[in-house]
Coordinates of C-alpha atoms and ligand atoms in Angstrom, one line a residue:
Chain A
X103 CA -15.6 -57.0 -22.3
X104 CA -11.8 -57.5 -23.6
X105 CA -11.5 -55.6 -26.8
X106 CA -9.3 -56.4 -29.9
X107 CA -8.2 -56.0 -33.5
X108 CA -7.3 -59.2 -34.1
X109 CA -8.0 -61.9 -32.0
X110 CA -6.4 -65.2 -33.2
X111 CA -7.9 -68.7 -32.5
X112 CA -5.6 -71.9 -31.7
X113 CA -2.0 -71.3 -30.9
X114 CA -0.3 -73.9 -33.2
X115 CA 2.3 -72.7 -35.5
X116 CA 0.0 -71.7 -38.1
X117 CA -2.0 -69.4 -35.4
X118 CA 1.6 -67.8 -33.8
X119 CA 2.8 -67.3 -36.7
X120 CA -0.8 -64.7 -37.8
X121 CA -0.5 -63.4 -34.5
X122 CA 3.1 -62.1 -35.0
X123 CA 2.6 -61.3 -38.2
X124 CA -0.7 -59.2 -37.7
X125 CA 1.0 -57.7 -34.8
X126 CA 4.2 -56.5 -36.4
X127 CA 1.9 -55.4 -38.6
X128 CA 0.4 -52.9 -36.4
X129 CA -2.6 -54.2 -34.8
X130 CA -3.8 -55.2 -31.6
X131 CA -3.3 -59.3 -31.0
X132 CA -4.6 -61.7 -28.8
X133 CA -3.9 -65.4 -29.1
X134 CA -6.0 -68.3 -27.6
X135 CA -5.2 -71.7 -26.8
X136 CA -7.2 -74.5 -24.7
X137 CA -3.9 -76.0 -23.9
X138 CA -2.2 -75.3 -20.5
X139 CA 1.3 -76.1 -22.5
X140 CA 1.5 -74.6 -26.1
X141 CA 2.3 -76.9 -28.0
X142 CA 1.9 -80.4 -26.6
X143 CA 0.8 -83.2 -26.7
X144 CA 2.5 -83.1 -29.6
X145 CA 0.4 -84.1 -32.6
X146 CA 3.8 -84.8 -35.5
X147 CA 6.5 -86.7 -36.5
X148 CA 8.5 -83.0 -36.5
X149 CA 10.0 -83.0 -39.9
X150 CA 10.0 -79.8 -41.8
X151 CA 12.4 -78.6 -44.4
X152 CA 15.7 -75.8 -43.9
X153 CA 14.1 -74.0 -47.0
X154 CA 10.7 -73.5 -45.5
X155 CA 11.8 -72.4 -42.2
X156 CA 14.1 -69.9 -44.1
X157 CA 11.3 -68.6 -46.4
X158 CA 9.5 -67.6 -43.4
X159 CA 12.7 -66.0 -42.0
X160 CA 12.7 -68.3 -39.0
X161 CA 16.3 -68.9 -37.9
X162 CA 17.4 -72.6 -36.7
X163 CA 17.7 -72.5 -32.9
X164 CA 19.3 -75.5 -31.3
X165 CA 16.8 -75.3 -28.5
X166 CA 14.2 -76.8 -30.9
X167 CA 16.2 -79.4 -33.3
X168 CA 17.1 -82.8 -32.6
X169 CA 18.4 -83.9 -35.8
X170 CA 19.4 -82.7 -38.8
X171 CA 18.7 -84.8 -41.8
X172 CA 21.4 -86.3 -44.4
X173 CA 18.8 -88.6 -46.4
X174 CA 16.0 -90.9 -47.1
X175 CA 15.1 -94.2 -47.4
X176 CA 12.0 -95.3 -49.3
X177 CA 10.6 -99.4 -48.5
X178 CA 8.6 -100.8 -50.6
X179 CA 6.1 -103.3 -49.2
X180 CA 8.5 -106.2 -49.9
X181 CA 11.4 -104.5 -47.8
X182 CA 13.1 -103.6 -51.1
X183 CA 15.1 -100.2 -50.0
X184 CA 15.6 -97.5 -51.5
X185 CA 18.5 -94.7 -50.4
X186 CA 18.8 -91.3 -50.9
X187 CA 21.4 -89.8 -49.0
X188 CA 23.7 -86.7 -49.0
X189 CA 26.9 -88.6 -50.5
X190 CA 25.3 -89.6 -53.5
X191 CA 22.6 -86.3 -54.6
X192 CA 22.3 -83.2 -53.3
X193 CA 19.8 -82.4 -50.6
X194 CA 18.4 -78.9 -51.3
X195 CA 14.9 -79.9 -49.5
X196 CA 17.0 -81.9 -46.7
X197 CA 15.4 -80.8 -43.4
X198 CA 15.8 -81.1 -39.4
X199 CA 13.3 -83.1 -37.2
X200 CA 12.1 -80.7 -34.7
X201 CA 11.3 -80.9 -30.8
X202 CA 7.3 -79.7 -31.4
X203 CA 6.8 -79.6 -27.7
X204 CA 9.5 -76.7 -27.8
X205 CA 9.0 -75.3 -31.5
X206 CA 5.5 -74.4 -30.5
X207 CA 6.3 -72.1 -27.7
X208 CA 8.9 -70.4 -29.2
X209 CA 6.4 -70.0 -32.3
X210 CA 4.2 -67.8 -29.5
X211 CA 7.2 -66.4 -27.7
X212 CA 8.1 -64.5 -31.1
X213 CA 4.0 -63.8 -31.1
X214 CA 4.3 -62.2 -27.7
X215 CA 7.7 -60.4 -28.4
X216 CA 5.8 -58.7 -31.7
X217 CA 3.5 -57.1 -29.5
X218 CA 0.5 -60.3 -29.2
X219 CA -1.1 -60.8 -26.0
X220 CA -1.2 -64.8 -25.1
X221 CA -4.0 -66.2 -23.1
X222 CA -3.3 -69.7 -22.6
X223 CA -6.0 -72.7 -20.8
X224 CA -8.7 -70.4 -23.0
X225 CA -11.0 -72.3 -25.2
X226 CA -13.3 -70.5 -27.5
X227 CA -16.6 -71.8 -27.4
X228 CA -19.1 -69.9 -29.6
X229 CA -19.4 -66.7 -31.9
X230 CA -21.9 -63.9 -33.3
X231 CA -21.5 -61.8 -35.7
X232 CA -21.3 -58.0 -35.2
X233 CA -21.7 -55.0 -37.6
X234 CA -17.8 -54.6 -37.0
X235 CA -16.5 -58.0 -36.6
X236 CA -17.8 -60.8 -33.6
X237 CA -18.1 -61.3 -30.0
X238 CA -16.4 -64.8 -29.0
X239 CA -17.5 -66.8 -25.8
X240 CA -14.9 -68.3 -24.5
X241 CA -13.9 -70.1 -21.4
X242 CA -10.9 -70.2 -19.2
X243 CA -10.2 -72.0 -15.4
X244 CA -14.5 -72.2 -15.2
X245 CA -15.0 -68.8 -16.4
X246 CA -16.3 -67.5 -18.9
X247 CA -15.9 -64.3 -20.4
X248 CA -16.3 -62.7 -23.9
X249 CA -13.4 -60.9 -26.6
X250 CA -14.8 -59.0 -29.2
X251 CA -12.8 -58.4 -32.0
X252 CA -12.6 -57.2 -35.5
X253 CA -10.8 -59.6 -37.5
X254 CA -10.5 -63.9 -36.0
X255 CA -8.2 -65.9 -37.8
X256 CA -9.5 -69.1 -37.0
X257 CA -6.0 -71.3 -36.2
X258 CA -7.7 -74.5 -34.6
X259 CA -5.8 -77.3 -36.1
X260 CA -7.5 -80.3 -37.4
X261 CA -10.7 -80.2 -35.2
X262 CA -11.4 -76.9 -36.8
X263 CA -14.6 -75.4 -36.0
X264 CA -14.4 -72.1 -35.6
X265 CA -14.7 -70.8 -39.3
X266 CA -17.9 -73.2 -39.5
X267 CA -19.8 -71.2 -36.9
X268 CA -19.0 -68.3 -39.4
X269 CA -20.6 -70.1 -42.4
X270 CA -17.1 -71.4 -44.0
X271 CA -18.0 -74.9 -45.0
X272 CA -14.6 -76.1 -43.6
X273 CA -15.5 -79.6 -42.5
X274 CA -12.9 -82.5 -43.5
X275 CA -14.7 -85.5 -45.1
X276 CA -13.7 -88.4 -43.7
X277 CA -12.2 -89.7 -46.9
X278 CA -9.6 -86.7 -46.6
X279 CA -8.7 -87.0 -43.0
X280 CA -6.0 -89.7 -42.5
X281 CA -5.9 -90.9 -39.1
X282 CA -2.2 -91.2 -37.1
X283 CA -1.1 -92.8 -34.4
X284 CA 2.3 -92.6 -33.5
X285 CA 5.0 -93.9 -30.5
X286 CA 8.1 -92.0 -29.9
X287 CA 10.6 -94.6 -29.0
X288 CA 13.5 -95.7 -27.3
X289 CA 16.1 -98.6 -28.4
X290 CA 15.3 -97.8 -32.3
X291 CA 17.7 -99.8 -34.5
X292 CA 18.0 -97.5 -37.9
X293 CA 20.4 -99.0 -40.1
X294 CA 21.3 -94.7 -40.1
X295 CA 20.0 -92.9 -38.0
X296 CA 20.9 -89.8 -39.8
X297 CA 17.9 -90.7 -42.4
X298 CA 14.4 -90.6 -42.5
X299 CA 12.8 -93.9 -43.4
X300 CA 9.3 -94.3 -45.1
X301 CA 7.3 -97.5 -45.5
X302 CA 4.8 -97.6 -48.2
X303 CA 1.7 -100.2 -48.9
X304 CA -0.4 -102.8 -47.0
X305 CA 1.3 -101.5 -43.5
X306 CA -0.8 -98.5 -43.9
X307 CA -3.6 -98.2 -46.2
X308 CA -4.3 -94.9 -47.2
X309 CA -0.9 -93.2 -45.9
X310 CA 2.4 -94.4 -45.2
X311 CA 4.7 -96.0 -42.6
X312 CA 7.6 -93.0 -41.1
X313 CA 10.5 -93.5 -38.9
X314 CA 12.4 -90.2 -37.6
X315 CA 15.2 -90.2 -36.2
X316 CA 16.0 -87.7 -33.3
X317 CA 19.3 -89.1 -32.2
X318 CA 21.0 -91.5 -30.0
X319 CA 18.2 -94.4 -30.2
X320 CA 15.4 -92.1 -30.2
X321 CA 12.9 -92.0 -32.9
X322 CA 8.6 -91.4 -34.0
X323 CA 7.7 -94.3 -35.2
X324 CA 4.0 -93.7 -36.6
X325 CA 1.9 -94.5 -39.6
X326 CA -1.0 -92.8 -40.7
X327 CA -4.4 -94.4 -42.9
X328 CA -7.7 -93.0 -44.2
X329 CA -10.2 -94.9 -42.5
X330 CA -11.9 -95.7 -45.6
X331 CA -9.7 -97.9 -46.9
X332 CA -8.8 -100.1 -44.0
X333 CA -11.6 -101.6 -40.8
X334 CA -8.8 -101.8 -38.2
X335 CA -7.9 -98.3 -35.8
X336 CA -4.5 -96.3 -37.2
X337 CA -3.6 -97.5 -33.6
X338 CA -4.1 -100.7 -34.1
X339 CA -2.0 -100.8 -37.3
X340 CA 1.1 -99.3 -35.7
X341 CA 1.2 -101.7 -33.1
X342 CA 1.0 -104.5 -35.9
X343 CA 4.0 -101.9 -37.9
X344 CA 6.3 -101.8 -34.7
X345 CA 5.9 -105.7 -33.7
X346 CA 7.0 -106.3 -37.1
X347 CA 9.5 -103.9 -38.6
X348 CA 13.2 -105.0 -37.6
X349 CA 14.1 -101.3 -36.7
X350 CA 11.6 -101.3 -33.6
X351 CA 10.9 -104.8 -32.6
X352 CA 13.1 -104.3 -29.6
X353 CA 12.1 -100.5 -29.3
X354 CA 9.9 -99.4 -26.3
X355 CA 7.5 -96.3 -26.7
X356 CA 7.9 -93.6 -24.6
X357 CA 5.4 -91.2 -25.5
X358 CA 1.8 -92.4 -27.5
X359 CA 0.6 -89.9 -30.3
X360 CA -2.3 -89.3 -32.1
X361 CA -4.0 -87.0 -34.2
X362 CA -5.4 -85.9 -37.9
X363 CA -4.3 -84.8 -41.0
X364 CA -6.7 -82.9 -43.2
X365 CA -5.1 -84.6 -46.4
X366 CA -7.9 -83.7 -49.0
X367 CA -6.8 -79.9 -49.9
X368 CA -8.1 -76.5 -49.1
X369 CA -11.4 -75.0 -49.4
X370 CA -12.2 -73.1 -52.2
X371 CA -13.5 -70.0 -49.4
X372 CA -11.2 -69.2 -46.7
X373 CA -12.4 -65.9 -45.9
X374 CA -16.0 -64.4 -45.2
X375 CA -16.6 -60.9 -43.4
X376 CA -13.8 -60.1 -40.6
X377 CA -13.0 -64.0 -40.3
X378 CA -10.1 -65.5 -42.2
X379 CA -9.2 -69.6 -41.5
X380 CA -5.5 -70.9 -41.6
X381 CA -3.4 -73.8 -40.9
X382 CA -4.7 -77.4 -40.5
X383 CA -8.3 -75.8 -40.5
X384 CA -7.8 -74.4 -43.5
X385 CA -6.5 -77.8 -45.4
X386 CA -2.8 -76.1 -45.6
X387 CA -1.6 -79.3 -46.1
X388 CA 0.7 -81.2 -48.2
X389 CA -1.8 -84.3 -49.2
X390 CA 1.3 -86.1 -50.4
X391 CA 2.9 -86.0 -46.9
X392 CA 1.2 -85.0 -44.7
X393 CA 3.2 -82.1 -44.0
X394 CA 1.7 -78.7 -42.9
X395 CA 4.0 -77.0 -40.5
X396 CA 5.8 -74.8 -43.0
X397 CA 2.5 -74.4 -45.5
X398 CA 0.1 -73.8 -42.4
X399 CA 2.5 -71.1 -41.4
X400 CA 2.7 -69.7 -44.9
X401 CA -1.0 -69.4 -44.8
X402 CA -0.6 -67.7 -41.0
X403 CA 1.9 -65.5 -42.0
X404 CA -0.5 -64.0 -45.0
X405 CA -3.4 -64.2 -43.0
X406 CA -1.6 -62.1 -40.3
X407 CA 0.0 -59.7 -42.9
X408 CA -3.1 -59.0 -44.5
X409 CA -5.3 -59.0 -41.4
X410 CA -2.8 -55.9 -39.4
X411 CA -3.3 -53.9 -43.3
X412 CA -7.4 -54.5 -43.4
X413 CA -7.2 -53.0 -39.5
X414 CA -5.1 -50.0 -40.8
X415 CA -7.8 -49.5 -43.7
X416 CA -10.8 -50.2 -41.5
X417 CA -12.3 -52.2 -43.8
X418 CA -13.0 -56.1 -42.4
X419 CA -15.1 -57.3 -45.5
X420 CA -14.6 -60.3 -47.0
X421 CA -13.8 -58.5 -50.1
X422 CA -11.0 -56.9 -48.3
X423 CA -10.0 -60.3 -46.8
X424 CA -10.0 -62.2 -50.1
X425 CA -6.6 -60.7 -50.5
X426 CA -5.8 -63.3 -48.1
X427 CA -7.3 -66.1 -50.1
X428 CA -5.7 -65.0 -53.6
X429 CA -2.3 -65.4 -52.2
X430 CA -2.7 -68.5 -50.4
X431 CA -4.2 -70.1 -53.9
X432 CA -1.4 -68.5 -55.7
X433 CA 1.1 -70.2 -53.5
X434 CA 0.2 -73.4 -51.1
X435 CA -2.9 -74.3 -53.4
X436 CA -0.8 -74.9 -56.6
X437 CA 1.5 -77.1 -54.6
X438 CA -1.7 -78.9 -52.9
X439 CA -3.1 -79.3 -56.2
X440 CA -0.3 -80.6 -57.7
X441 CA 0.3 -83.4 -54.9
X442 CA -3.5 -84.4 -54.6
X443 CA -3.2 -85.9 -58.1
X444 CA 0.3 -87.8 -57.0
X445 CA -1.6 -89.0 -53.9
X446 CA -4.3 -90.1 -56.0
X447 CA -2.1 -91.9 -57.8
X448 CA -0.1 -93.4 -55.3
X449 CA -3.6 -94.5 -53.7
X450 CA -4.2 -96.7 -56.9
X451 CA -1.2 -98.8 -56.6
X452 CA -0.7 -102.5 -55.7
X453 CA 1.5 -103.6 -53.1
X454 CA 3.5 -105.1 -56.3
X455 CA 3.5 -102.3 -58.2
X456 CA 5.1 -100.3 -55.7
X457 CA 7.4 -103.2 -55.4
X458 CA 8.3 -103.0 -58.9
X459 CA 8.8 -99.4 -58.7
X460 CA 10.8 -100.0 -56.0
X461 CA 12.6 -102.2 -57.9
X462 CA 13.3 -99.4 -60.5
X463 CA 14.3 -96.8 -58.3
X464 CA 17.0 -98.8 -57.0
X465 CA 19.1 -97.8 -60.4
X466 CA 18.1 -94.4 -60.7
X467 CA 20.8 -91.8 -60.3
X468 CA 19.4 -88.7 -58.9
X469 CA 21.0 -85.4 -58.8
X470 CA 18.6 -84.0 -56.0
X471 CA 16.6 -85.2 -53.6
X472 CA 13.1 -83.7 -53.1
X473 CA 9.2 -84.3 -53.3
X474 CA 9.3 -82.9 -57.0
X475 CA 12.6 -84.4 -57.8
X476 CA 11.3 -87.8 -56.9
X477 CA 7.7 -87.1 -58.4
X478 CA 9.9 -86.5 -61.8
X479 CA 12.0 -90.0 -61.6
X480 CA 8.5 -91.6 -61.0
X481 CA 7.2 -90.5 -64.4
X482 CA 10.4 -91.7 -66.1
X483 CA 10.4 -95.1 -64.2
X484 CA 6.5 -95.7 -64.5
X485 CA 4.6 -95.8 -67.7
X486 CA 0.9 -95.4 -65.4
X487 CA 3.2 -92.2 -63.7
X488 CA 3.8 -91.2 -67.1
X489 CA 0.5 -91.3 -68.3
X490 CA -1.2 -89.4 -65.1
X491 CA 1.6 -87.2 -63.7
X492 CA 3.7 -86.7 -66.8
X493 CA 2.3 -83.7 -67.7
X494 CA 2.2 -81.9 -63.8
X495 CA 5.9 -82.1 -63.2
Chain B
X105 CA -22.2 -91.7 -28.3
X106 CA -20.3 -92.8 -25.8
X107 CA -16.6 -91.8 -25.3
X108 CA -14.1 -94.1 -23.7
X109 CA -11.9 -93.6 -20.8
X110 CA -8.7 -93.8 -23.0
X111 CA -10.2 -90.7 -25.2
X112 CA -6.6 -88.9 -26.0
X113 CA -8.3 -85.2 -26.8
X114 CA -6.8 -85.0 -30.5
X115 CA -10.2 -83.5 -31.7
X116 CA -10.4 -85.2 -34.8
X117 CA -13.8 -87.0 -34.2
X118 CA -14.7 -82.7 -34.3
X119 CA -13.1 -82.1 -36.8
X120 CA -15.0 -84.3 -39.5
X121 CA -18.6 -84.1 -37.9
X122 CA -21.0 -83.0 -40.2
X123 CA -23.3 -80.7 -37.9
X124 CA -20.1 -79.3 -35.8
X125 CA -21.6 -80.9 -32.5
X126 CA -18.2 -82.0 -31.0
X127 CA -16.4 -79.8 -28.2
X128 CA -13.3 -81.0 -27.2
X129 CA -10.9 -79.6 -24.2
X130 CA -7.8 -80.4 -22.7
X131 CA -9.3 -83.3 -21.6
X132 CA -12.8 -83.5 -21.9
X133 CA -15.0 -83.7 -24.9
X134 CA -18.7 -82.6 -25.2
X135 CA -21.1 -84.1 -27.5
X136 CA -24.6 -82.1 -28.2
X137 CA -26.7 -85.4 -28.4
X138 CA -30.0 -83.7 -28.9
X139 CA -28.6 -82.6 -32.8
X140 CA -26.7 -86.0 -33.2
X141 CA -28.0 -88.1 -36.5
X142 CA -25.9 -90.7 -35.3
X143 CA -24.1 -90.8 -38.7
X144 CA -20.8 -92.7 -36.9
X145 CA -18.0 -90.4 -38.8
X146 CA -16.6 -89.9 -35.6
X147 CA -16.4 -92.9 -35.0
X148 CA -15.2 -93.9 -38.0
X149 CA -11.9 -91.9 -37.9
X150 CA -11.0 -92.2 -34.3
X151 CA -7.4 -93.0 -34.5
X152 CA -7.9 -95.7 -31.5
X153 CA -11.4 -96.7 -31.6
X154 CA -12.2 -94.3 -28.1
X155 CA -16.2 -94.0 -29.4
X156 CA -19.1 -96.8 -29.4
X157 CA -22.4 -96.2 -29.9
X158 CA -24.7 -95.6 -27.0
X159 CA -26.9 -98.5 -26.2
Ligands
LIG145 C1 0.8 -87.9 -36.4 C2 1.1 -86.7 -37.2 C3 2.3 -86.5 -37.7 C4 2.6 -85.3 -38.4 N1 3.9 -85.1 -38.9 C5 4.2 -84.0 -39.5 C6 5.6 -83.7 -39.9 O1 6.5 -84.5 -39.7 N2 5.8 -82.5 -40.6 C7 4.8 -81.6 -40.8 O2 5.1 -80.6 -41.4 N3 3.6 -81.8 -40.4 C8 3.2 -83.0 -39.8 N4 1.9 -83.2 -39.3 C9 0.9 -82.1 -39.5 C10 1.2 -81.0 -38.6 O3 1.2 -81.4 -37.3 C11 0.1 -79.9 -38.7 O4 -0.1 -79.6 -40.1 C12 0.4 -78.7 -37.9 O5 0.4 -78.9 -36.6 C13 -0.8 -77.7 -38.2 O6 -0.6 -76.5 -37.5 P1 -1.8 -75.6 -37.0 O7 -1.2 -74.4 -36.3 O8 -2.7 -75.4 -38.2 O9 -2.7 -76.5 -36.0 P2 -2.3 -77.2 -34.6 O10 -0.8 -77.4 -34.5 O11 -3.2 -78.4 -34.6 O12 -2.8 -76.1 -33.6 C14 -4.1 -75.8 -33.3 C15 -4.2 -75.3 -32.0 O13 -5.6 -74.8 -31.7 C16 -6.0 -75.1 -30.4 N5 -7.4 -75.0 -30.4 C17 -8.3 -75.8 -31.1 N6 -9.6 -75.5 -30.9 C18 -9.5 -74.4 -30.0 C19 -10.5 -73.6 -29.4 N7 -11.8 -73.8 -29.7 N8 -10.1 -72.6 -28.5 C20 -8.8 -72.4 -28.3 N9 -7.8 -73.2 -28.8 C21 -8.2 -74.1 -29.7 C22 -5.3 -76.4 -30.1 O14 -5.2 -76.6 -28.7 C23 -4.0 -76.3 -30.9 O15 -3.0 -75.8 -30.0 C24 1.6 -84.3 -38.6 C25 0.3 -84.6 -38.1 C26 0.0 -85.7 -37.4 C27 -1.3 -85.9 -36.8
LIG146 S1 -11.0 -88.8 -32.2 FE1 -11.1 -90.3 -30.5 S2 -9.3 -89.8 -29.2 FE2 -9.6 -88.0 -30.5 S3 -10.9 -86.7 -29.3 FE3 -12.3 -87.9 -30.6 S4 -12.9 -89.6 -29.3 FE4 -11.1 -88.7 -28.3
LIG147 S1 -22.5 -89.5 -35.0 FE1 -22.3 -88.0 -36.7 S2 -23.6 -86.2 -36.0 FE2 -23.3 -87.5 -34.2 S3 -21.5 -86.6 -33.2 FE3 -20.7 -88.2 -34.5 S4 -20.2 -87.2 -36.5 FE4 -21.5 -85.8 -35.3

């Protein structure tokens, strides 16, 4: 039987990212993924911000960026625009659309070159629990073989089920998974193609509309919805999106995409004895957005830190690990609670009343651009912002 | 339940089922039928409608 400190679960960026971590750290990694090809199929519209790639000390490499992002352009439901681009505010959240297919492995490669050992086609399959951490079943090419280790930081994305055969009660509801479907496309007619474009209301109930550029004529087109809200498949809604919106009626898909977003925020336990959960598994998500490459690596980078210093103090207990889970409240939850309320908000809106907002927004001089910053004109151009968000931002 | 052919492997019908029953690989997906309550969640959130109901 393989033996380990730490073995890490799903090798997504939240999961390379505890591997490194745990490994610079000291201890002994190894880092599973089903996939024969980290990272794809991709499940993302690859946009992340320059400041969260830098607050994880991750350096831009032109290997894995496509674009680099000068603005924004908000549509309301009746095609009322509006822009937000680098001439007119500053753009201190402005970001680069990534190639996730790329990204991911080099996520591992930096795993790997901190010491982690990579075991890729592996699929983790069951668990038990040990006096001194767990024995893991897993499976790879038709065999199957066991790892135990001390510490598993479960990293498996949106399909998460490792932390639930520790006991974590990690299940998404249904009501917080939004559903995406996405085409990356070819022949994309942005009116700039340096922007990112959102589309808000009926086109996507539940979620949103995106276009991302990732130059030339290239761009994801992809819309995600909670299935709550609407009878028809995410899938069938973007077709129904690209048929429709003028930027892709002549586009052709290249590549189909589709996948979850645990949108509903994170558990209140992410830790029990010698287990910790990060990532998409762990709700590291931005409910507003969607967005949980940079806060899922957050999570994985605490996880890992934590994880390599419990080895070094031989103590696995989950009143060890809670370290882990006080500084990922401290941090990503505040954020996540923050944005629940705004999505909550956002969910109780008309097609009119974002139109009217829309409307609104059209005037408003803004000085930066950014999720708050935009949150902040909301509450001065809505009275029902006002009266629920005024107090949050 | 029964998967379709044009199943994509995203794992999210896994990732919301209640009792945890869903395996899914590169590209194949397990479904332990005995414990199924046939609650239709994953179902429900498919992103392109790849599960029916068995017959
Ligand atoms: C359509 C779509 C668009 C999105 N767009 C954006 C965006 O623009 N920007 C952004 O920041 N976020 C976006 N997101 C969210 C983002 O993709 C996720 O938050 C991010 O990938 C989470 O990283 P992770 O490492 O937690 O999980 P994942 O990236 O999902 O990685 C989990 C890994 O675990 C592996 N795995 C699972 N189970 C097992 C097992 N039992 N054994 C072994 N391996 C296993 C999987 O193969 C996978 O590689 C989007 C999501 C979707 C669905
Ligand atoms: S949600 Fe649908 S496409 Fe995804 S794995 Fe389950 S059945 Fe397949
Ligand atoms: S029907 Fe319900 S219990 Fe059965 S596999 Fe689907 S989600 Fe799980």
């Amino acid at each position: 039987m393989i033996k380990t400190d730490v073995l890490v679960i799903g090798a997504g960026p939240a999961g390379s990212t505890a591997a490194k971590h745990a490994a610079l750290g000291g201890a002994d990694v190894i880092l599973v993924d089903k996939k024969s090809e980290i990272g794809a199929p991709k499940r993302c519209a690859e946009g992340v911000s320059m400041g969260g790639l830098e607050s994880l000390g991750i350096k831009p490499n032109p290997q894995w960026i496509t674009r680099k992002i000068e603005g924004v352009r908000l549509v309301s439901p009746n095609g009322t625009s509006v822009w937000l681009t680098s001439d007119t505010v500053e753009l201190p959240e402005a970001g680069y659309i990534l190639e996730r297919k790329v990204f991911d492995k080099h996520m591992a490669m930096d795993a790997a070159r901190a010491g982690s050992r990579i075991m890729i086609k592996t699929l983790a399959r069951s668990l038990q629990q040990e006096d001194d951490g767990y024995i893991v079943n897993l499976e790879t090419m038709g065999e199957e073989f066991q790892i135990k280790a001390n510490i598993i930081i479960a990293a498996d994305g949106p399909e998460s089920r490792v932390a639930r055969w520790a006991g974590l009660n990690t299940a998404t509801k249904p009501k917080d998974m939004e559903s995406a479907a996405q085409f990356e496309m070819v022949g994309v007619e942005m009116e700039d193609n340096h922007c990112i474009e959102f589309y808000f209301g009926g086109v996507a109930p539940g979620g949103y509309a995106w276009i991302f550029p990732k130059g030339d004529d290239i761009a994801n087109v992809g819309l995600g919805v909670l299935s709550t809200k609407t009878s028809k498949s995410a899938y069938e809604h973007l077709l129904e999106f690209v048929e429709d919106c003028p930027a892709t009626k002549n586009a052709q898909p290249v590549e189909l995409n589709i996948g979850g977003d645990p949108v509903g925020g994170m558990p209140k336990k992410l830790v029990t004895d010698g287990l910790m959960v990060v990532g998409d598994a762990a709700g590291q998500v931005n409910p507003l957005t969607g967005g949980g490459i940079i806060s899922g690596m957050t999570g994985g980078m605490l996880a890992g830190k934590v994880a390599a210093k419990a080895i070094e103090d031989d103590d696995t207990s989950k009143e060890r690990l809670r370290e882990y889970e006080k500084l990922c409240h401290e941090s990503i939850g505040k954020e996540i609670s923050k944005y629940l309320k705004v999505k909550d908000y956002m969910l109780s809106l008309s097609d009119e009343e974002l139109d009217s907002i829309a409307e609104a927004f059209k005037d408003v001089e803004f000085e930066k651009i950014s999720t708050t910053e935009l949150v902040k004109k909301l509450v001065k151009v809505s009275p029902r912002a006002l009266l629920k968000l005024g107090k949050l931002f | 339940m029964k998967v379709n052919d044009w199943c994509m492997y995203c794992g999210e019908c896994a990732g919301v089922c209640p009792r945890n029953l869903i395996e899914v690989k590169e590209t194949s997906i397990i479904f332990s039928k005995e414990e199924c309550k046939d609650c239709r969640l994953c179902m429900q959130v498919c992103p392109i409608g790849a599960l029916e109901p068995e017959e």
